[in-house]
PDB file of C-alpha atoms in Angstrom:
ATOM      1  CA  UNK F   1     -31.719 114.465 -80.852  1.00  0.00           C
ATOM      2  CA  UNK F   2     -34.072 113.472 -83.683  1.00  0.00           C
ATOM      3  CA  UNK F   3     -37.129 116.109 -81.653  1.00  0.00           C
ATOM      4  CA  UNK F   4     -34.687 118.729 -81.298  1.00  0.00           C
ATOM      5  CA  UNK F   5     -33.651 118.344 -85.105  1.00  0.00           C
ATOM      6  CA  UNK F   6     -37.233 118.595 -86.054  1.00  0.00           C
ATOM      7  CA  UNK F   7     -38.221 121.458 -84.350  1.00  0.00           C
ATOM      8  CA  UNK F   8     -35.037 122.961 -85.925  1.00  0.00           C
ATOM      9  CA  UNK F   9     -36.405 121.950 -89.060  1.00  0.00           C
ATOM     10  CA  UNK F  10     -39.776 123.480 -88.511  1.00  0.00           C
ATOM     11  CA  UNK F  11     -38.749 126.744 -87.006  1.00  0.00           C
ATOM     12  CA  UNK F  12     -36.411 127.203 -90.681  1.00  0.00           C
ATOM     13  CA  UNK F  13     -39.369 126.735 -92.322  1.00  0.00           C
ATOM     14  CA  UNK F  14     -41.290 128.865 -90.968  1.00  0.00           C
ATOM     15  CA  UNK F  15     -38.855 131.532 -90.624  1.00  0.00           C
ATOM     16  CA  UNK F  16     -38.213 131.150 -94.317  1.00  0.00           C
ATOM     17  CA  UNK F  17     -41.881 130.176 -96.188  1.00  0.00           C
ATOM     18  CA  UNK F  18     -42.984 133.758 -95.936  1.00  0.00           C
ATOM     19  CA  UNK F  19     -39.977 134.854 -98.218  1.00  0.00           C
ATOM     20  CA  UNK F  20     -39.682 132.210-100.442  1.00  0.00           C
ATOM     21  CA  UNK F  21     -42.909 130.330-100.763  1.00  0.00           C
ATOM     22  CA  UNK F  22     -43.127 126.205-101.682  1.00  0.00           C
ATOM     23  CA  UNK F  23     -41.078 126.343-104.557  1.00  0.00           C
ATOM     24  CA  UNK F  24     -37.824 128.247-103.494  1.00  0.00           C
ATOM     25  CA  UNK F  25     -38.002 126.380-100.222  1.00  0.00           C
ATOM     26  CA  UNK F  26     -35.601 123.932-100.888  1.00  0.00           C
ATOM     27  CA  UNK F  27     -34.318 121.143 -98.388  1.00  0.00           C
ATOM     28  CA  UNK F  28     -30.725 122.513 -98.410  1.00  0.00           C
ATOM     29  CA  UNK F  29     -31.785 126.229 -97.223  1.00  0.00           C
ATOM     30  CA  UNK F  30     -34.174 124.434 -94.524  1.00  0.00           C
ATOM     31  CA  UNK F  31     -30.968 122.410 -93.799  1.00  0.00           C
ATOM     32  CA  UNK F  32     -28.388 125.710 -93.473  1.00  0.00           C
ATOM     33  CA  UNK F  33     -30.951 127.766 -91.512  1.00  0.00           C
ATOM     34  CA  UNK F  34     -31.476 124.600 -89.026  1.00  0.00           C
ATOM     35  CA  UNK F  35     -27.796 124.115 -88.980  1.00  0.00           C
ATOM     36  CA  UNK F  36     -28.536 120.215 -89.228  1.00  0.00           C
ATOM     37  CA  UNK F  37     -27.982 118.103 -92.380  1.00  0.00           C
ATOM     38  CA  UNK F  38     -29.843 117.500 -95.741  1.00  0.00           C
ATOM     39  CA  UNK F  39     -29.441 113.906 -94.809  1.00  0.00           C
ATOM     40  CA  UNK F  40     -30.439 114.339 -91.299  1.00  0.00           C
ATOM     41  CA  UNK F  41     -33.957 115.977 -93.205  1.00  0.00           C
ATOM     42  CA  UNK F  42     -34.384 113.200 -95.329  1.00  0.00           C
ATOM     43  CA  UNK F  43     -34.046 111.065 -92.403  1.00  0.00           C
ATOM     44  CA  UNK F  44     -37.067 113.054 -90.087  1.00  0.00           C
ATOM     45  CA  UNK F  45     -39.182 113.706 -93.448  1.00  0.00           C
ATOM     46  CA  UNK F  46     -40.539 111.073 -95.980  1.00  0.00           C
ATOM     47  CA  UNK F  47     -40.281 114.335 -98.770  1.00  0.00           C
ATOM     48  CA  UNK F  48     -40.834 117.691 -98.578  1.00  0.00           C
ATOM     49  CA  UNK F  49     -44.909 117.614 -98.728  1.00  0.00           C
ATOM     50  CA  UNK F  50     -44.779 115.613 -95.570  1.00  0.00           C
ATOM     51  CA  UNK F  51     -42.821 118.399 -94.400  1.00  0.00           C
ATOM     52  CA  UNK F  52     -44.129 121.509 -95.226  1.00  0.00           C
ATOM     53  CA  UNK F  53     -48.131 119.564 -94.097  1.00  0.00           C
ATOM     54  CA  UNK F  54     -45.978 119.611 -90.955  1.00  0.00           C
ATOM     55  CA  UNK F  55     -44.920 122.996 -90.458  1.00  0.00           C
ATOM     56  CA  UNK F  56     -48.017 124.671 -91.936  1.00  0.00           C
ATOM     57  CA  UNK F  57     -50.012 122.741 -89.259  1.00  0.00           C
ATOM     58  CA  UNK F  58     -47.398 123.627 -86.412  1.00  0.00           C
ATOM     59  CA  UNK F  59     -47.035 127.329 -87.661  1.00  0.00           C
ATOM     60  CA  UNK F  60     -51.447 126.951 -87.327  1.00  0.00           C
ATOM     61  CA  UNK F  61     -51.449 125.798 -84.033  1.00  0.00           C
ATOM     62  CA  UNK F  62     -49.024 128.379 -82.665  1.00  0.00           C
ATOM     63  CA  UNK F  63     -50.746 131.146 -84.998  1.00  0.00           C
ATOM     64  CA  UNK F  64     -54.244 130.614 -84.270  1.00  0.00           C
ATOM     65  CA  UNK F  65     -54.447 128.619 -81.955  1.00  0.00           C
ATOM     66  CA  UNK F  66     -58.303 127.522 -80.500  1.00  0.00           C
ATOM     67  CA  UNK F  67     -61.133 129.973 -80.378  1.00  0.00           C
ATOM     68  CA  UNK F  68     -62.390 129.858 -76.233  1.00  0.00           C
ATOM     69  CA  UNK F  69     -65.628 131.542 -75.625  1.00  0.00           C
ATOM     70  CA  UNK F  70     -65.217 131.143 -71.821  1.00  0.00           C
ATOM     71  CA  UNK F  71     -65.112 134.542 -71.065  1.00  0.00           C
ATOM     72  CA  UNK F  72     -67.524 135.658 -73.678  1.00  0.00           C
ATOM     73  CA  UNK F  73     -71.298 136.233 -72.892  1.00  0.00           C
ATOM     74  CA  UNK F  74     -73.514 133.240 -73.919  1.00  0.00           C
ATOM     75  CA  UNK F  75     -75.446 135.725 -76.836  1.00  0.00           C
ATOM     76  CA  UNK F  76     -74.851 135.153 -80.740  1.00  0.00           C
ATOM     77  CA  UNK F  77     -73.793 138.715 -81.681  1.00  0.00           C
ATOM     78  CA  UNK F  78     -71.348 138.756 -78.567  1.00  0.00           C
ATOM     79  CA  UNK F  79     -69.891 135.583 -79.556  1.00  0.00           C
ATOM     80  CA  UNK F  80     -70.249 136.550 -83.516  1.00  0.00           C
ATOM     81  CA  UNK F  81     -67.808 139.286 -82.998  1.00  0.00           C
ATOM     82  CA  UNK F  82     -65.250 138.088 -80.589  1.00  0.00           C
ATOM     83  CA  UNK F  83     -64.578 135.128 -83.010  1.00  0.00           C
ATOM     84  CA  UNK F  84     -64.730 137.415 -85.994  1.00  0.00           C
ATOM     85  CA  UNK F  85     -62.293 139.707 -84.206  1.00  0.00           C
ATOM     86  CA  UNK F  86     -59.962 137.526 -82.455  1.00  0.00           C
ATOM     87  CA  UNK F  87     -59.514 135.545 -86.252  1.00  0.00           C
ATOM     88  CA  UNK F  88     -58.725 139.174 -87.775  1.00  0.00           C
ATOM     89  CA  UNK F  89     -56.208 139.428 -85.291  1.00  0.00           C
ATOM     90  CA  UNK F  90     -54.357 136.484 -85.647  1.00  0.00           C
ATOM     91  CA  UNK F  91     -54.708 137.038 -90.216  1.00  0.00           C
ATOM     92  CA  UNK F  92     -53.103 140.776 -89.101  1.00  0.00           C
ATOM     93  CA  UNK F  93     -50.427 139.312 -86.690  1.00  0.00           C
ATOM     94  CA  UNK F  94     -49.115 136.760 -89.355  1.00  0.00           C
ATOM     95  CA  UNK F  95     -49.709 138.326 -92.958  1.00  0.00           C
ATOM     96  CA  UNK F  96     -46.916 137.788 -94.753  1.00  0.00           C
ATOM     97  CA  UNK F  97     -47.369 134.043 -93.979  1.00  0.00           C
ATOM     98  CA  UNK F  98     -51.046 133.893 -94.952  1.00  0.00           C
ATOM     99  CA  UNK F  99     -50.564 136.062 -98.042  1.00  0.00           C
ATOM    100  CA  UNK F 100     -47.449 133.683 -99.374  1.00  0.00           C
ATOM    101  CA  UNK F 101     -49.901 130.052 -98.515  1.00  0.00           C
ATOM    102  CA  UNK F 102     -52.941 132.100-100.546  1.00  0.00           C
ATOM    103  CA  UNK F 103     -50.034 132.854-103.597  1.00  0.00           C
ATOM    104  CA  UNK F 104     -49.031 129.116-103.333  1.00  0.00           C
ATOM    105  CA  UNK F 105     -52.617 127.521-103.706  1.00  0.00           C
ATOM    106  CA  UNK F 106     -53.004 130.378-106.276  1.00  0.00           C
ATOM    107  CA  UNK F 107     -50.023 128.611-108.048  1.00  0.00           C
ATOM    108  CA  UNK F 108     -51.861 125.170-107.345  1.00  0.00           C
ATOM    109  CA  UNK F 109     -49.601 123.749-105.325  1.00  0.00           C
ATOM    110  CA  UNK F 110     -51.364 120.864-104.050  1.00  0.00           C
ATOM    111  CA  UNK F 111     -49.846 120.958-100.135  1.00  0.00           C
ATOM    112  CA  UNK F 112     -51.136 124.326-100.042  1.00  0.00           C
ATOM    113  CA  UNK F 113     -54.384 123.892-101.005  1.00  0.00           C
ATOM    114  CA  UNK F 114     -54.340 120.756 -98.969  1.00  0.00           C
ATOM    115  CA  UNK F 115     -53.470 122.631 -96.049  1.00  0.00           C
ATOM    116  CA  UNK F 116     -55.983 125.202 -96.257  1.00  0.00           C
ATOM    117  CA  UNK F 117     -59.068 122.507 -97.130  1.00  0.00           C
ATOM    118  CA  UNK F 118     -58.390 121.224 -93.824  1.00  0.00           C
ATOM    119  CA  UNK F 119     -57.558 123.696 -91.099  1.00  0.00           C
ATOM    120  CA  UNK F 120     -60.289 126.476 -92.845  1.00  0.00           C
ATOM    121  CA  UNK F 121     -62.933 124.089 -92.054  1.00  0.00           C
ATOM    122  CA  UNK F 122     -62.956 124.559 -88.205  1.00  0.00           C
ATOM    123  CA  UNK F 123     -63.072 128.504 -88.286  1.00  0.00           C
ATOM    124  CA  UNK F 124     -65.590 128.962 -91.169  1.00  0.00           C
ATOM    125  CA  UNK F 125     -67.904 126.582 -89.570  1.00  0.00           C
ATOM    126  CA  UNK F 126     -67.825 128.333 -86.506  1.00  0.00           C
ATOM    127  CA  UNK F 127     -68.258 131.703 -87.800  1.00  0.00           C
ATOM    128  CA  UNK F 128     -71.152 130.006 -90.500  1.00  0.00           C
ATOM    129  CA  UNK F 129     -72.961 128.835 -87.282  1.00  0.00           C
ATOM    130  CA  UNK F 130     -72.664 132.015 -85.425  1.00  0.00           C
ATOM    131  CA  UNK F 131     -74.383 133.794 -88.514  1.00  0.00           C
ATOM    132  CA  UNK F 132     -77.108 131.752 -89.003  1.00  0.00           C
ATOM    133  CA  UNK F 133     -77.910 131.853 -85.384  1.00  0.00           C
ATOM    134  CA  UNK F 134     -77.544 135.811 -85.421  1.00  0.00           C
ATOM    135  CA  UNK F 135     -79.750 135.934 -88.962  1.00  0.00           C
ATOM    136  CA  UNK F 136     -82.293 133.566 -86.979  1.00  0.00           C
ATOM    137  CA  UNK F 137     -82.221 136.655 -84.269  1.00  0.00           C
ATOM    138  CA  UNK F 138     -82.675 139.312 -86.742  1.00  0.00           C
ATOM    139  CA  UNK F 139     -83.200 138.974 -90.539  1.00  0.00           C
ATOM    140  CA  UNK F 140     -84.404 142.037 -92.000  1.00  0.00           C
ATOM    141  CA  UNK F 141     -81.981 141.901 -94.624  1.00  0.00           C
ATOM    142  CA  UNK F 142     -82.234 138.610 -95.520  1.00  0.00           C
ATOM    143  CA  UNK F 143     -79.147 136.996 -97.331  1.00  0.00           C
ATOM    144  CA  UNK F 144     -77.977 133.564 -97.704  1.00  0.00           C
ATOM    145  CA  UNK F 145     -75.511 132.805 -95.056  1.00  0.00           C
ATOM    146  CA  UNK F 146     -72.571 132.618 -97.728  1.00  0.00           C
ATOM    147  CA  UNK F 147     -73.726 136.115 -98.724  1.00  0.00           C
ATOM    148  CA  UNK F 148     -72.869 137.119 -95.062  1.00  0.00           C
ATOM    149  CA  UNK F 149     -69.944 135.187 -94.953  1.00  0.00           C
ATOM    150  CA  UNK F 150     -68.505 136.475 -97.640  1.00  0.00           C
ATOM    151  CA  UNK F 151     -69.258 140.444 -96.785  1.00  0.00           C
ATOM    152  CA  UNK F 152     -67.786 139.629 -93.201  1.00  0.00           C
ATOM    153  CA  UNK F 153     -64.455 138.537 -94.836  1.00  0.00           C
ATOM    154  CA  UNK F 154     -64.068 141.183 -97.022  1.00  0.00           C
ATOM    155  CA  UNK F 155     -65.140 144.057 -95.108  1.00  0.00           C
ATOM    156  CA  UNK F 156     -63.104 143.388 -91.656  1.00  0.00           C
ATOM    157  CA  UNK F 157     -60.008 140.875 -93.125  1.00  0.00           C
ATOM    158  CA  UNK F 158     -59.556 141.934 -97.223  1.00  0.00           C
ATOM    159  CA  UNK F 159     -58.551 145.377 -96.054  1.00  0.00           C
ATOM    160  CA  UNK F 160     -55.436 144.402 -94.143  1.00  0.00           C
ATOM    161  CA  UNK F 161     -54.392 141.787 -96.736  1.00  0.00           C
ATOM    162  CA  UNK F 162     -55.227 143.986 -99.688  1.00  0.00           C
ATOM    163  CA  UNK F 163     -53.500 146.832 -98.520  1.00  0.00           C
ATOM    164  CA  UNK F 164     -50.106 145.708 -97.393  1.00  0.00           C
ATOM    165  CA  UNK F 165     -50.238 143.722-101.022  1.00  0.00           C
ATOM    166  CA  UNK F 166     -50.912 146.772-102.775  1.00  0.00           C
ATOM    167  CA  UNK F 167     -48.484 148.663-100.976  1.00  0.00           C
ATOM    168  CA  UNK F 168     -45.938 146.042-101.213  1.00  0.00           C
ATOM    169  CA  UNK F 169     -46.566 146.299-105.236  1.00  0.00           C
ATOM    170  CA  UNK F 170     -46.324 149.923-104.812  1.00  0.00           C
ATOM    171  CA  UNK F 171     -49.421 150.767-106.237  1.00  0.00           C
ATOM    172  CA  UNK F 172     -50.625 152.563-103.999  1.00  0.00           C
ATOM    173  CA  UNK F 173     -50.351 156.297-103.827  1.00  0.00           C
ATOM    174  CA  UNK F 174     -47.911 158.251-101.319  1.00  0.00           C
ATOM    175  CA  UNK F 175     -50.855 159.132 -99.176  1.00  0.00           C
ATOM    176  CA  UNK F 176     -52.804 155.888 -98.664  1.00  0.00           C
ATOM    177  CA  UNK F 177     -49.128 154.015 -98.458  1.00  0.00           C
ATOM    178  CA  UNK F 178     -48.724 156.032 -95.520  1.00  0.00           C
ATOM    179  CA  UNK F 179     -51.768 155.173 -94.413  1.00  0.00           C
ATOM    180  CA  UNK F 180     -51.925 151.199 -94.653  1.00  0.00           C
ATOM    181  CA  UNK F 181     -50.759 150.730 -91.151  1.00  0.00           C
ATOM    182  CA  UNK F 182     -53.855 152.369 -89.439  1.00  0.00           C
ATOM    183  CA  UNK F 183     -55.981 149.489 -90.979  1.00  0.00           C
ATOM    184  CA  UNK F 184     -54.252 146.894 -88.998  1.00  0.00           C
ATOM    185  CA  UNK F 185     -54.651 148.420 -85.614  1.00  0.00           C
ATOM    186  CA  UNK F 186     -57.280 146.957 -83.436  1.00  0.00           C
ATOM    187  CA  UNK F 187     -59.272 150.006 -83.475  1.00  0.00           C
ATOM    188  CA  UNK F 188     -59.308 149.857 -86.822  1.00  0.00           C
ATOM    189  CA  UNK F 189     -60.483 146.061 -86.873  1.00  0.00           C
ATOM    190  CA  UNK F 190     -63.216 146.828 -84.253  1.00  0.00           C
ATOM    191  CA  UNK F 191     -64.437 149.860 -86.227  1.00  0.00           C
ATOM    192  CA  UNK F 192     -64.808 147.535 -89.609  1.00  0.00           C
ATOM    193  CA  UNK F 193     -66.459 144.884 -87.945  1.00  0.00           C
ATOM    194  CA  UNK F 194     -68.931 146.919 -86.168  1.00  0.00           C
ATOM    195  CA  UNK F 195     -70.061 148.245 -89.453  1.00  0.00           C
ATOM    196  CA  UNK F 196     -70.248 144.629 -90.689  1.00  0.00           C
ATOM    197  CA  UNK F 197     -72.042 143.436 -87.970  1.00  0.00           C
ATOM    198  CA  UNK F 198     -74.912 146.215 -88.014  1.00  0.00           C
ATOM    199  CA  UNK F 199     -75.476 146.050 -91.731  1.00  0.00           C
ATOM    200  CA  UNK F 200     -76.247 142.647 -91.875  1.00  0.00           C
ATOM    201  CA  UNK F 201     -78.298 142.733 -88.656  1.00  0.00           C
ATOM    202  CA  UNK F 202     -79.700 146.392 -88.196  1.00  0.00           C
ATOM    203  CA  UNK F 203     -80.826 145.730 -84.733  1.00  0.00           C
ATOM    204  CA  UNK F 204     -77.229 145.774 -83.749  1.00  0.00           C
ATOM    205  CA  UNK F 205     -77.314 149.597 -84.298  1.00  0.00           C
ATOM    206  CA  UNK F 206     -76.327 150.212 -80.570  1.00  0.00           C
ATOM    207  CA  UNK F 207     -73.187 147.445 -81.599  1.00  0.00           C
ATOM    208  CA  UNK F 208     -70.874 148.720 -78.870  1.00  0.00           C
ATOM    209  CA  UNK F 209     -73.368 147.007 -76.474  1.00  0.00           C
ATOM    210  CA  UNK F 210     -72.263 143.432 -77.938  1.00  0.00           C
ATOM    211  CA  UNK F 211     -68.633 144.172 -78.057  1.00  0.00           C
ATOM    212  CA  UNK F 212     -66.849 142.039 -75.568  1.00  0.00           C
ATOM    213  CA  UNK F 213     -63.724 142.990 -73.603  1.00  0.00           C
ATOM    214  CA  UNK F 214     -61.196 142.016 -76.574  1.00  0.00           C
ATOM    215  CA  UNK F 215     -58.051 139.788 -75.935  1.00  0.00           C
ATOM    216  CA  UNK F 216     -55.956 138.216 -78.095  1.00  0.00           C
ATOM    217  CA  UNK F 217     -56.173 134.460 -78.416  1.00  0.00           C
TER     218      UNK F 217
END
């Protein structure tokens, strides 16, 4: 019973986080979505930090997932944009949950930026050592690899969280509003990242030639 409670637990949370973020999440909505107990919550949980470390790593694993380069040919650039592109896909696929985690280590709430210390780590070092074996390839525009790091994020992820924020503000104008969906297609993602790719590393000019067949994780 007390497994099956948890998972209840967990699945309330993360149905509700996106919504109503750390602070509104309180123990007796997780309890009335569950359809369990508060005590029965105080009983599986030491307090809600334990908690919501809990759920934010489950909702991770499920989310993301593990990067697998099985099927991916053994050559930076090929490998540089599959991870880049199957991470953008998973940030598009779960946006209102990454957007309300950013606004809650934003609001320095300490699980939150916890959270995202520790299960960052794994993906940026990945994609760090992917560009500094691409810049050791070709660096004719030389940059430090934080530089690149920083230009991949916001040219191929900012977009899609940036523009559903700004047109969930409404400050966008009628014509890009209507617009902000073609940014999160995969086309769209494939398109950015090519750019990306072949501005840091201009002898990717030819980039469709590194593009691997796509799949989400």
């Amino acid at each position: 019973m007390s497994e099956s409670a948890r998972t209840k637990f967990i699945a309330a949370g993360e149905k509700l986080y996106p919504e109503l973020g750390y602070s509104k999440l309180s123990v007796r909505l997780l309890a009335a979505e569950a359809e369990l107990s508060s005590g029965m919550f105080h009983h599986l949980f030491e307090n809600k930090d334990v908690f919501m470390l809990e759920m934010f790593r489950h909702y991770n694993i499920t989310a993301f997932g593990r990067l697998d380069f099985a099927d991916v040919p053994d050559e930076p650039f090929a490998r540089l944009y599959y991870a880049a592109f199957a991470i953008a896909q998973s940030v598009r696929d779960n946006l209102l949950f990454i957007q309300r985690i950013f606004t809650d280590s934003a609001d320095n709430i300490a699980i939150a930026n916890e959270f995202l210390k520790s299960e960052m780590e794994e993906r940026t070092r990945v994609i760090v050592g992917l560009l500094e074996e691409c810049a050791a390839i070709d660096d004719r525009v030389p940059a430090a690899t934080i530089q690149r790091l920083g230009y991949l994020s916001s040219a191929v992820i900012a977009p899609m969280v940036l523009g559903t924020r700004f047109n969930s503000m409404e400050l966008l104008s009628d014509e890009l509003s209507r617009n902000v969906g073609a940014l999160l297609t995969d086309e769209a993602i494939s398109q950015r990242l090519e750019w990306a790719v072949c501005a840091m590393f201009p002898s990717r000019l030819e980039c469709v030639s590194i593009r691997p067949d796509r799949k989400k994780q």
